[in-house]
Amino acid sequence: MENHIQIRNLNVRIGNTQIIHDVSLDIPDGQVTAILGPSGCGKTTLLRSMNRFLELTEDSHITGEVLLDGKNIYDQDVDVTEIRRRIGLLAQRPFSLPMSIYENVAYGLRIHRVNNSRNLKPIIRHYMELAGLWDEVSKRLHEPATALSIGQQQRLCLARGLALEPEVILADEPTSALDPISAQHIEMKLQELKEKYTIVLVTHTLRQARRLADHVVFMYLGEVVEQGSAKEVFENPQMERTKAYLQGSIG
């Protein structure tokens, strides 16, 4: 069976700078794939190329293929909105919409698939429970989302994304702006969610990757140096640059 996402000969240039160099890799289904590497190596650029968010970056140029179920998401006949629904993004910093906690989750539902507002509350509760937020906010649903802590806002963004029923979750350093307790909440949720979703995680923290990853991609200067199961890469890396990064000599 083919992997849900396959990347073939991907090159990304922003302005005159080549960020991604001829990357090819497969993203295993139903696992957490961690993309590792030093700052500036292209991790986030690679991640955002997987759901066409990179196109929002001015003067970006992309060649190669990102295949979702065998179909290149960059083909001209592809619906970009549908791609971004199927492949959701949890950003580094939570972006709460300027509306209530309830409406933050309801917003996407109304746009994409549910018009009958009477049916929304049980659906919203379901996705807030999936994100581990419901018990904390169930009596505050009509308060502004900005009244929540940063950690709660990140879980609200997760609930809002899950409500669109994606197949893949891209997580771009989703705990880097959070306190340790909030970060632990997000990590626990990602571990649980891989039972239903394919998750691609960019992280700058080796300890986090060791806790969460089933599969690892190590990048350096825009290239994929090594990829494989987390056990293989962490315990028996094959490439010298991977060994140096894991030992703290580079990065």
PDB file of C-alpha atoms in Angstrom:
ATOM      1  CA  MET A   1       0.000   0.000   0.000  1.00  0.00           C
ATOM      2  CA  GLU A   2       1.343   3.433  -0.940  1.00  0.00           C
ATOM      3  CA  ASN A   3       2.095   6.006   1.702  1.00  0.00           C
ATOM      4  CA  HIS A   4      -0.425   8.830   1.953  1.00  0.00           C
ATOM      5  CA  ILE A   5       2.173  11.489   1.108  1.00  0.00           C
ATOM      6  CA  GLN A   6       5.117  10.965  -1.208  1.00  0.00           C
ATOM      7  CA  ILE A   7       7.548  13.727  -2.161  1.00  0.00           C
ATOM      8  CA  ARG A   8       9.517  13.418  -5.375  1.00  0.00           C
ATOM      9  CA  ASN A   9      12.399  15.655  -6.514  1.00  0.00           C
ATOM     10  CA  LEU A  10      11.094  18.698  -4.648  1.00  0.00           C
ATOM     11  CA  ASN A  11      12.996  21.937  -5.117  1.00  0.00           C
ATOM     12  CA  VAL A  12      12.011  25.221  -3.471  1.00  0.00           C
ATOM     13  CA  ARG A  13      13.508  28.618  -4.204  1.00  0.00           C
ATOM     14  CA  ILE A  14      12.477  31.850  -2.466  1.00  0.00           C
ATOM     15  CA  GLY A  15      13.722  34.826  -4.399  1.00  0.00           C
ATOM     16  CA  ASN A  16      17.242  33.922  -5.473  1.00  0.00           C
ATOM     17  CA  THR A  17      17.856  31.545  -2.572  1.00  0.00           C
ATOM     18  CA  GLN A  18      17.497  27.793  -3.004  1.00  0.00           C
ATOM     19  CA  ILE A  19      15.954  26.448   0.232  1.00  0.00           C
ATOM     20  CA  ILE A  20      15.092  22.829  -0.649  1.00  0.00           C
ATOM     21  CA  HIS A  21      17.374  20.759  -2.870  1.00  0.00           C
ATOM     22  CA  ASP A  22      15.905  17.790  -4.747  1.00  0.00           C
ATOM     23  CA  VAL A  23      14.135  16.192  -1.777  1.00  0.00           C
ATOM     24  CA  SER A  24      12.404  12.836  -2.130  1.00  0.00           C
ATOM     25  CA  LEU A  25      10.796  11.001   0.784  1.00  0.00           C
ATOM     26  CA  ASP A  26       7.752   9.027   1.898  1.00  0.00           C
ATOM     27  CA  ILE A  27       5.616   9.935   4.918  1.00  0.00           C
ATOM     28  CA  PRO A  28       4.378   6.756   6.681  1.00  0.00           C
ATOM     29  CA  ASP A  29       0.646   6.561   7.371  1.00  0.00           C
ATOM     30  CA  GLY A  30      -0.612   6.604  10.956  1.00  0.00           C
ATOM     31  CA  GLN A  31       2.719   7.586  12.455  1.00  0.00           C
ATOM     32  CA  VAL A  32       4.463  10.664  13.785  1.00  0.00           C
ATOM     33  CA  THR A  33       7.218  11.679  11.369  1.00  0.00           C
ATOM     34  CA  ALA A  34       9.653  14.149  12.941  1.00  0.00           C
ATOM     35  CA  ILE A  35      11.659  16.461  10.684  1.00  0.00           C
ATOM     36  CA  LEU A  36      14.909  17.376  12.425  1.00  0.00           C
ATOM     37  CA  GLY A  37      17.859  19.589  11.599  1.00  0.00           C
ATOM     38  CA  PRO A  38      19.675  22.801  12.531  1.00  0.00           C
ATOM     39  CA  SER A  39      17.914  26.176  12.324  1.00  0.00           C
ATOM     40  CA  GLY A  40      17.642  27.381   8.736  1.00  0.00           C
ATOM     41  CA  CYS A  41      17.990  23.939   7.171  1.00  0.00           C
ATOM     42  CA  GLY A  42      14.579  24.092   5.448  1.00  0.00           C
ATOM     43  CA  LYS A  43      12.373  22.126   7.843  1.00  0.00           C
ATOM     44  CA  THR A  44       9.458  24.573   7.902  1.00  0.00           C
ATOM     45  CA  THR A  45       9.764  25.257   4.169  1.00  0.00           C
ATOM     46  CA  LEU A  46       9.482  21.532   3.492  1.00  0.00           C
ATOM     47  CA  LEU A  47       6.527  21.211   5.844  1.00  0.00           C
ATOM     48  CA  ARG A  48       4.623  24.111   4.277  1.00  0.00           C
ATOM     49  CA  SER A  49       5.220  22.741   0.798  1.00  0.00           C
ATOM     50  CA  MET A  50       3.132  19.704   1.769  1.00  0.00           C
ATOM     51  CA  ASN A  51      -0.190  21.601   1.786  1.00  0.00           C
ATOM     52  CA  ARG A  52       0.639  24.521  -0.525  1.00  0.00           C
ATOM     53  CA  PHE A  53       0.882  27.040   2.317  1.00  0.00           C
ATOM     54  CA  LEU A  54       4.286  27.928   0.941  1.00  0.00           C
ATOM     55  CA  GLU A  55       2.575  29.621  -1.993  1.00  0.00           C
ATOM     56  CA  LEU A  56       1.546  32.361   0.434  1.00  0.00           C
ATOM     57  CA  THR A  57       5.235  33.293   0.711  1.00  0.00           C
ATOM     58  CA  GLU A  58       6.149  36.036  -1.735  1.00  0.00           C
ATOM     59  CA  ASP A  59       8.417  35.057  -4.646  1.00  0.00           C
ATOM     60  CA  SER A  60       8.408  31.322  -3.864  1.00  0.00           C
ATOM     61  CA  HIS A  61       9.114  28.894  -6.715  1.00  0.00           C
ATOM     62  CA  ILE A  62       8.378  25.170  -6.371  1.00  0.00           C
ATOM     63  CA  THR A  63       9.207  22.297  -8.695  1.00  0.00           C
ATOM     64  CA  GLY A  64       8.830  18.550  -8.254  1.00  0.00           C
ATOM     65  CA  GLU A  65       5.882  16.649  -6.849  1.00  0.00           C
ATOM     66  CA  VAL A  66       4.037  16.269  -3.563  1.00  0.00           C
ATOM     67  CA  LEU A  67       1.728  13.300  -4.053  1.00  0.00           C
ATOM     68  CA  LEU A  68      -1.399  12.877  -1.933  1.00  0.00           C
ATOM     69  CA  ASP A  69      -2.900   9.460  -2.664  1.00  0.00           C
ATOM     70  CA  GLY A  70      -0.843   9.428  -5.853  1.00  0.00           C
ATOM     71  CA  LYS A  71      -2.073  12.824  -7.114  1.00  0.00           C
ATOM     72  CA  ASN A  72       0.337  15.770  -7.328  1.00  0.00           C
ATOM     73  CA  ILE A  73      -1.124  18.562  -5.195  1.00  0.00           C
ATOM     74  CA  TYR A  74       0.587  21.110  -7.472  1.00  0.00           C
ATOM     75  CA  ASP A  75      -1.288  20.006 -10.599  1.00  0.00           C
ATOM     76  CA  GLN A  76      -3.328  22.806 -12.148  1.00  0.00           C
ATOM     77  CA  ASP A  77      -6.650  20.997 -11.703  1.00  0.00           C
ATOM     78  CA  VAL A  78      -6.225  20.595  -7.927  1.00  0.00           C
ATOM     79  CA  ASP A  79      -8.499  22.513  -5.546  1.00  0.00           C
ATOM     80  CA  VAL A  80      -6.079  24.291  -3.182  1.00  0.00           C
ATOM     81  CA  THR A  81      -8.756  24.827  -0.509  1.00  0.00           C
ATOM     82  CA  GLU A  82      -9.511  21.104  -0.454  1.00  0.00           C
ATOM     83  CA  ILE A  83      -5.810  20.268  -0.134  1.00  0.00           C
ATOM     84  CA  ARG A  84      -5.485  22.568   2.859  1.00  0.00           C
ATOM     85  CA  ARG A  85      -8.550  20.962   4.428  1.00  0.00           C
ATOM     86  CA  ARG A  86      -7.186  17.444   3.959  1.00  0.00           C
ATOM     87  CA  ILE A  87      -3.703  18.423   5.154  1.00  0.00           C
ATOM     88  CA  GLY A  88      -4.089  20.722   8.164  1.00  0.00           C
ATOM     89  CA  LEU A  89      -1.424  22.938   9.723  1.00  0.00           C
ATOM     90  CA  LEU A  90      -0.822  23.550  13.421  1.00  0.00           C
ATOM     91  CA  ALA A  91       1.481  26.563  13.461  1.00  0.00           C
ATOM     92  CA  GLN A  92       4.252  27.507  15.865  1.00  0.00           C
ATOM     93  CA  ARG A  93       2.161  30.230  17.490  1.00  0.00           C
ATOM     94  CA  PRO A  94      -1.594  29.833  17.975  1.00  0.00           C
ATOM     95  CA  PHE A  95      -3.733  32.078  15.807  1.00  0.00           C
ATOM     96  CA  SER A  96      -7.119  32.475  17.447  1.00  0.00           C
ATOM     97  CA  LEU A  97      -9.785  34.136  15.336  1.00  0.00           C
ATOM     98  CA  PRO A  98     -11.210  37.389  16.812  1.00  0.00           C
ATOM     99  CA  MET A  99     -14.393  35.732  18.024  1.00  0.00           C
ATOM    100  CA  SER A 100     -15.617  33.487  20.826  1.00  0.00           C
ATOM    101  CA  ILE A 101     -14.140  30.131  21.787  1.00  0.00           C
ATOM    102  CA  TYR A 102     -17.234  28.416  20.362  1.00  0.00           C
ATOM    103  CA  GLU A 103     -17.166  30.387  17.108  1.00  0.00           C
ATOM    104  CA  ASN A 104     -13.498  29.602  16.529  1.00  0.00           C
ATOM    105  CA  VAL A 105     -14.383  25.951  16.007  1.00  0.00           C
ATOM    106  CA  ALA A 106     -17.770  26.632  14.406  1.00  0.00           C
ATOM    107  CA  TYR A 107     -16.254  28.968  11.796  1.00  0.00           C
ATOM    108  CA  GLY A 108     -14.575  26.263   9.741  1.00  0.00           C
ATOM    109  CA  LEU A 109     -17.508  23.901  10.112  1.00  0.00           C
ATOM    110  CA  ARG A 110     -19.903  26.453   8.647  1.00  0.00           C
ATOM    111  CA  ILE A 111     -17.627  27.247   5.733  1.00  0.00           C
ATOM    112  CA  HIS A 112     -16.776  23.693   4.808  1.00  0.00           C
ATOM    113  CA  ARG A 113     -19.587  21.346   5.609  1.00  0.00           C
ATOM    114  CA  VAL A 114     -22.197  22.125   8.295  1.00  0.00           C
ATOM    115  CA  ASN A 115     -24.843  24.815   7.836  1.00  0.00           C
ATOM    116  CA  ASN A 116     -27.428  23.805  10.432  1.00  0.00           C
ATOM    117  CA  SER A 117     -26.326  25.603  13.587  1.00  0.00           C
ATOM    118  CA  ARG A 118     -28.544  23.389  15.755  1.00  0.00           C
ATOM    119  CA  ASN A 119     -26.245  20.454  15.001  1.00  0.00           C
ATOM    120  CA  LEU A 120     -23.008  22.237  15.817  1.00  0.00           C
ATOM    121  CA  LYS A 121     -22.679  22.049  19.606  1.00  0.00           C
ATOM    122  CA  PRO A 122     -22.203  18.261  19.893  1.00  0.00           C
ATOM    123  CA  ILE A 123     -19.779  18.377  16.972  1.00  0.00           C
ATOM    124  CA  ILE A 124     -17.812  21.222  18.544  1.00  0.00           C
ATOM    125  CA  ARG A 125     -17.750  19.407  21.867  1.00  0.00           C
ATOM    126  CA  HIS A 126     -16.396  16.276  20.146  1.00  0.00           C
ATOM    127  CA  TYR A 127     -13.450  18.094  18.576  1.00  0.00           C
ATOM    128  CA  MET A 128     -12.693  20.074  21.706  1.00  0.00           C
ATOM    129  CA  GLU A 129     -12.594  16.797  23.611  1.00  0.00           C
ATOM    130  CA  LEU A 130     -10.236  15.360  20.977  1.00  0.00           C
ATOM    131  CA  ALA A 131      -7.973  18.357  21.530  1.00  0.00           C
ATOM    132  CA  GLY A 132      -8.172  17.949  25.318  1.00  0.00           C
ATOM    133  CA  LEU A 133      -9.846  21.320  25.869  1.00  0.00           C
ATOM    134  CA  TRP A 134     -13.550  20.765  26.554  1.00  0.00           C
ATOM    135  CA  ASP A 135     -13.405  20.272  30.323  1.00  0.00           C
ATOM    136  CA  GLU A 136     -11.492  23.535  30.731  1.00  0.00           C
ATOM    137  CA  VAL A 137     -13.728  25.747  28.583  1.00  0.00           C
ATOM    138  CA  SER A 138     -17.191  24.157  28.515  1.00  0.00           C
ATOM    139  CA  LYS A 139     -18.607  26.916  30.738  1.00  0.00           C
ATOM    140  CA  ARG A 140     -16.771  29.689  28.892  1.00  0.00           C
ATOM    141  CA  LEU A 141     -17.694  28.973  25.285  1.00  0.00           C
ATOM    142  CA  HIS A 142     -18.932  32.479  24.545  1.00  0.00           C
ATOM    143  CA  GLU A 143     -15.921  34.280  25.983  1.00  0.00           C
ATOM    144  CA  PRO A 144     -13.330  35.675  23.531  1.00  0.00           C
ATOM    145  CA  ALA A 145     -10.792  33.076  22.461  1.00  0.00           C
ATOM    146  CA  THR A 146      -8.059  35.568  23.301  1.00  0.00           C
ATOM    147  CA  ALA A 147      -9.015  35.187  26.990  1.00  0.00           C
ATOM    148  CA  LEU A 148      -7.513  31.697  26.940  1.00  0.00           C
ATOM    149  CA  SER A 149      -3.910  30.993  27.873  1.00  0.00           C
ATOM    150  CA  ILE A 150      -1.446  30.489  25.005  1.00  0.00           C
ATOM    151  CA  GLY A 151      -1.469  26.738  25.658  1.00  0.00           C
ATOM    152  CA  GLN A 152      -5.266  26.611  25.573  1.00  0.00           C
ATOM    153  CA  GLN A 153      -5.305  28.692  22.388  1.00  0.00           C
ATOM    154  CA  GLN A 154      -2.973  26.183  20.754  1.00  0.00           C
ATOM    155  CA  ARG A 155      -5.350  23.353  21.656  1.00  0.00           C
ATOM    156  CA  LEU A 156      -8.251  25.473  20.369  1.00  0.00           C
ATOM    157  CA  CYS A 157      -6.422  25.821  17.049  1.00  0.00           C
ATOM    158  CA  LEU A 158      -5.953  22.063  17.065  1.00  0.00           C
ATOM    159  CA  ALA A 159      -9.692  21.549  17.669  1.00  0.00           C
ATOM    160  CA  ARG A 160     -10.534  24.002  14.892  1.00  0.00           C
ATOM    161  CA  GLY A 161      -8.284  22.111  12.491  1.00  0.00           C
ATOM    162  CA  LEU A 162      -9.612  18.697  13.509  1.00  0.00           C
ATOM    163  CA  ALA A 163     -13.181  19.890  12.912  1.00  0.00           C
ATOM    164  CA  LEU A 164     -12.381  20.101   9.203  1.00  0.00           C
ATOM    165  CA  GLU A 165     -11.665  16.340   9.273  1.00  0.00           C
ATOM    166  CA  PRO A 166      -8.145  16.387   7.832  1.00  0.00           C
ATOM    167  CA  GLU A 167      -6.246  13.229   6.965  1.00  0.00           C
ATOM    168  CA  VAL A 168      -2.804  14.649   7.769  1.00  0.00           C
ATOM    169  CA  ILE A 169      -1.713  17.097  10.494  1.00  0.00           C
ATOM    170  CA  LEU A 170       1.381  19.202   9.884  1.00  0.00           C
ATOM    171  CA  ALA A 171       2.741  20.507  13.193  1.00  0.00           C
ATOM    172  CA  ASP A 172       5.361  23.258  12.917  1.00  0.00           C
ATOM    173  CA  GLU A 173       7.181  23.405  16.270  1.00  0.00           C
ATOM    174  CA  PRO A 174       3.743  23.422  17.952  1.00  0.00           C
ATOM    175  CA  THR A 175       5.082  23.569  21.517  1.00  0.00           C
ATOM    176  CA  SER A 176       7.941  26.048  21.137  1.00  0.00           C
ATOM    177  CA  ALA A 177       5.883  29.015  22.388  1.00  0.00           C
ATOM    178  CA  LEU A 178       4.289  27.094  25.260  1.00  0.00           C
ATOM    179  CA  ASP A 179       5.080  26.554  28.922  1.00  0.00           C
ATOM    180  CA  PRO A 180       6.156  22.997  29.876  1.00  0.00           C
ATOM    181  CA  ILE A 181       2.708  21.892  31.111  1.00  0.00           C
ATOM    182  CA  SER A 182       0.946  23.162  27.975  1.00  0.00           C
ATOM    183  CA  ALA A 183       3.637  21.585  25.808  1.00  0.00           C
ATOM    184  CA  GLN A 184       3.040  18.266  27.532  1.00  0.00           C
ATOM    185  CA  HIS A 185      -0.692  18.550  26.755  1.00  0.00           C
ATOM    186  CA  ILE A 186       0.048  19.014  23.040  1.00  0.00           C
ATOM    187  CA  GLU A 187       2.540  16.138  22.988  1.00  0.00           C
ATOM    188  CA  MET A 188       0.004  13.802  24.618  1.00  0.00           C
ATOM    189  CA  LYS A 189      -2.636  14.825  22.072  1.00  0.00           C
ATOM    190  CA  LEU A 190      -0.313  14.188  19.132  1.00  0.00           C
ATOM    191  CA  GLN A 191       0.485  10.741  20.492  1.00  0.00           C
ATOM    192  CA  GLU A 192      -3.219   9.940  20.750  1.00  0.00           C
ATOM    193  CA  LEU A 193      -4.148  11.455  17.387  1.00  0.00           C
ATOM    194  CA  LYS A 194      -1.732   9.344  15.363  1.00  0.00           C
ATOM    195  CA  GLU A 195      -4.212   6.477  15.829  1.00  0.00           C
ATOM    196  CA  LYS A 196      -6.430   8.304  13.334  1.00  0.00           C
ATOM    197  CA  TYR A 197      -4.201  10.819  11.554  1.00  0.00           C
ATOM    198  CA  THR A 198      -0.816  10.923   9.861  1.00  0.00           C
ATOM    199  CA  ILE A 199       1.286  13.538  11.679  1.00  0.00           C
ATOM    200  CA  VAL A 200       4.360  15.396  10.411  1.00  0.00           C
ATOM    201  CA  LEU A 201       6.170  17.270  13.174  1.00  0.00           C
ATOM    202  CA  VAL A 202       8.908  19.869  12.788  1.00  0.00           C
ATOM    203  CA  THR A 203      10.790  20.122  16.065  1.00  0.00           C
ATOM    204  CA  HIS A 204      14.030  21.744  17.188  1.00  0.00           C
ATOM    205  CA  THR A 205      14.113  19.598  20.322  1.00  0.00           C
ATOM    206  CA  LEU A 206      15.776  16.206  20.129  1.00  0.00           C
ATOM    207  CA  ARG A 207      14.184  15.089  23.390  1.00  0.00           C
ATOM    208  CA  GLN A 208      10.730  15.786  21.961  1.00  0.00           C
ATOM    209  CA  ALA A 209      11.532  13.869  18.784  1.00  0.00           C
ATOM    210  CA  ARG A 210      12.732  10.898  20.827  1.00  0.00           C
ATOM    211  CA  ARG A 211       9.475  10.950  22.816  1.00  0.00           C
ATOM    212  CA  LEU A 212       7.103  11.311  19.882  1.00  0.00           C
ATOM    213  CA  ALA A 213       8.625  10.143  16.620  1.00  0.00           C
ATOM    214  CA  ASP A 214       8.018   6.816  14.916  1.00  0.00           C
ATOM    215  CA  HIS A 215       9.852   7.948  11.776  1.00  0.00           C
ATOM    216  CA  VAL A 216      12.626  10.545  11.436  1.00  0.00           C
ATOM    217  CA  VAL A 217      13.805  12.774   8.596  1.00  0.00           C
ATOM    218  CA  PHE A 218      17.110  14.571   9.203  1.00  0.00           C
ATOM    219  CA  MET A 219      17.782  17.652   7.061  1.00  0.00           C
ATOM    220  CA  TYR A 220      20.921  19.703   6.594  1.00  0.00           C
ATOM    221  CA  LEU A 221      21.313  22.732   4.314  1.00  0.00           C
ATOM    222  CA  GLY A 222      18.067  22.005   2.475  1.00  0.00           C
ATOM    223  CA  GLU A 223      18.806  18.348   1.769  1.00  0.00           C
ATOM    224  CA  VAL A 224      17.513  15.150   3.346  1.00  0.00           C
ATOM    225  CA  VAL A 225      20.604  13.502   4.768  1.00  0.00           C
ATOM    226  CA  GLU A 226      18.950  10.480   6.370  1.00  0.00           C
ATOM    227  CA  GLN A 227      15.499   9.073   6.974  1.00  0.00           C
ATOM    228  CA  GLY A 228      14.180   5.938   8.618  1.00  0.00           C
ATOM    229  CA  SER A 229      12.485   4.584  11.690  1.00  0.00           C
ATOM    230  CA  ALA A 230      13.158   6.556  14.860  1.00  0.00           C
ATOM    231  CA  LYS A 231      14.845   3.543  16.421  1.00  0.00           C
ATOM    232  CA  GLU A 232      17.232   3.126  13.477  1.00  0.00           C
ATOM    233  CA  VAL A 233      18.134   6.807  13.156  1.00  0.00           C
ATOM    234  CA  PHE A 234      18.560   7.496  16.866  1.00  0.00           C
ATOM    235  CA  GLU A 235      20.348   4.261  17.767  1.00  0.00           C
ATOM    236  CA  ASN A 236      22.320   3.520  14.605  1.00  0.00           C
ATOM    237  CA  PRO A 237      22.603   6.561  12.289  1.00  0.00           C
ATOM    238  CA  GLN A 238      24.311   5.787   9.001  1.00  0.00           C
ATOM    239  CA  MET A 239      25.499   9.243   7.961  1.00  0.00           C
ATOM    240  CA  GLU A 240      28.283  11.204   9.650  1.00  0.00           C
ATOM    241  CA  ARG A 241      26.297  14.452   9.629  1.00  0.00           C
ATOM    242  CA  THR A 242      23.409  12.710  11.379  1.00  0.00           C
ATOM    243  CA  LYS A 243      25.764  11.356  14.031  1.00  0.00           C
ATOM    244  CA  ALA A 244      27.285  14.813  14.523  1.00  0.00           C
ATOM    245  CA  TYR A 245      23.826  16.405  14.934  1.00  0.00           C
ATOM    246  CA  LEU A 246      22.664  13.784  17.420  1.00  0.00           C
ATOM    247  CA  GLN A 247      25.875  14.241  19.413  1.00  0.00           C
ATOM    248  CA  GLY A 248      25.457  18.022  19.443  1.00  0.00           C
ATOM    249  CA  SER A 249      28.500  18.763  17.285  1.00  0.00           C
ATOM    250  CA  ILE A 250      26.417  20.606  14.683  1.00  0.00           C
ATOM    251  CA  GLY A 251      23.073  22.399  14.952  1.00  0.00           C
TER     252      GLY A 251
END
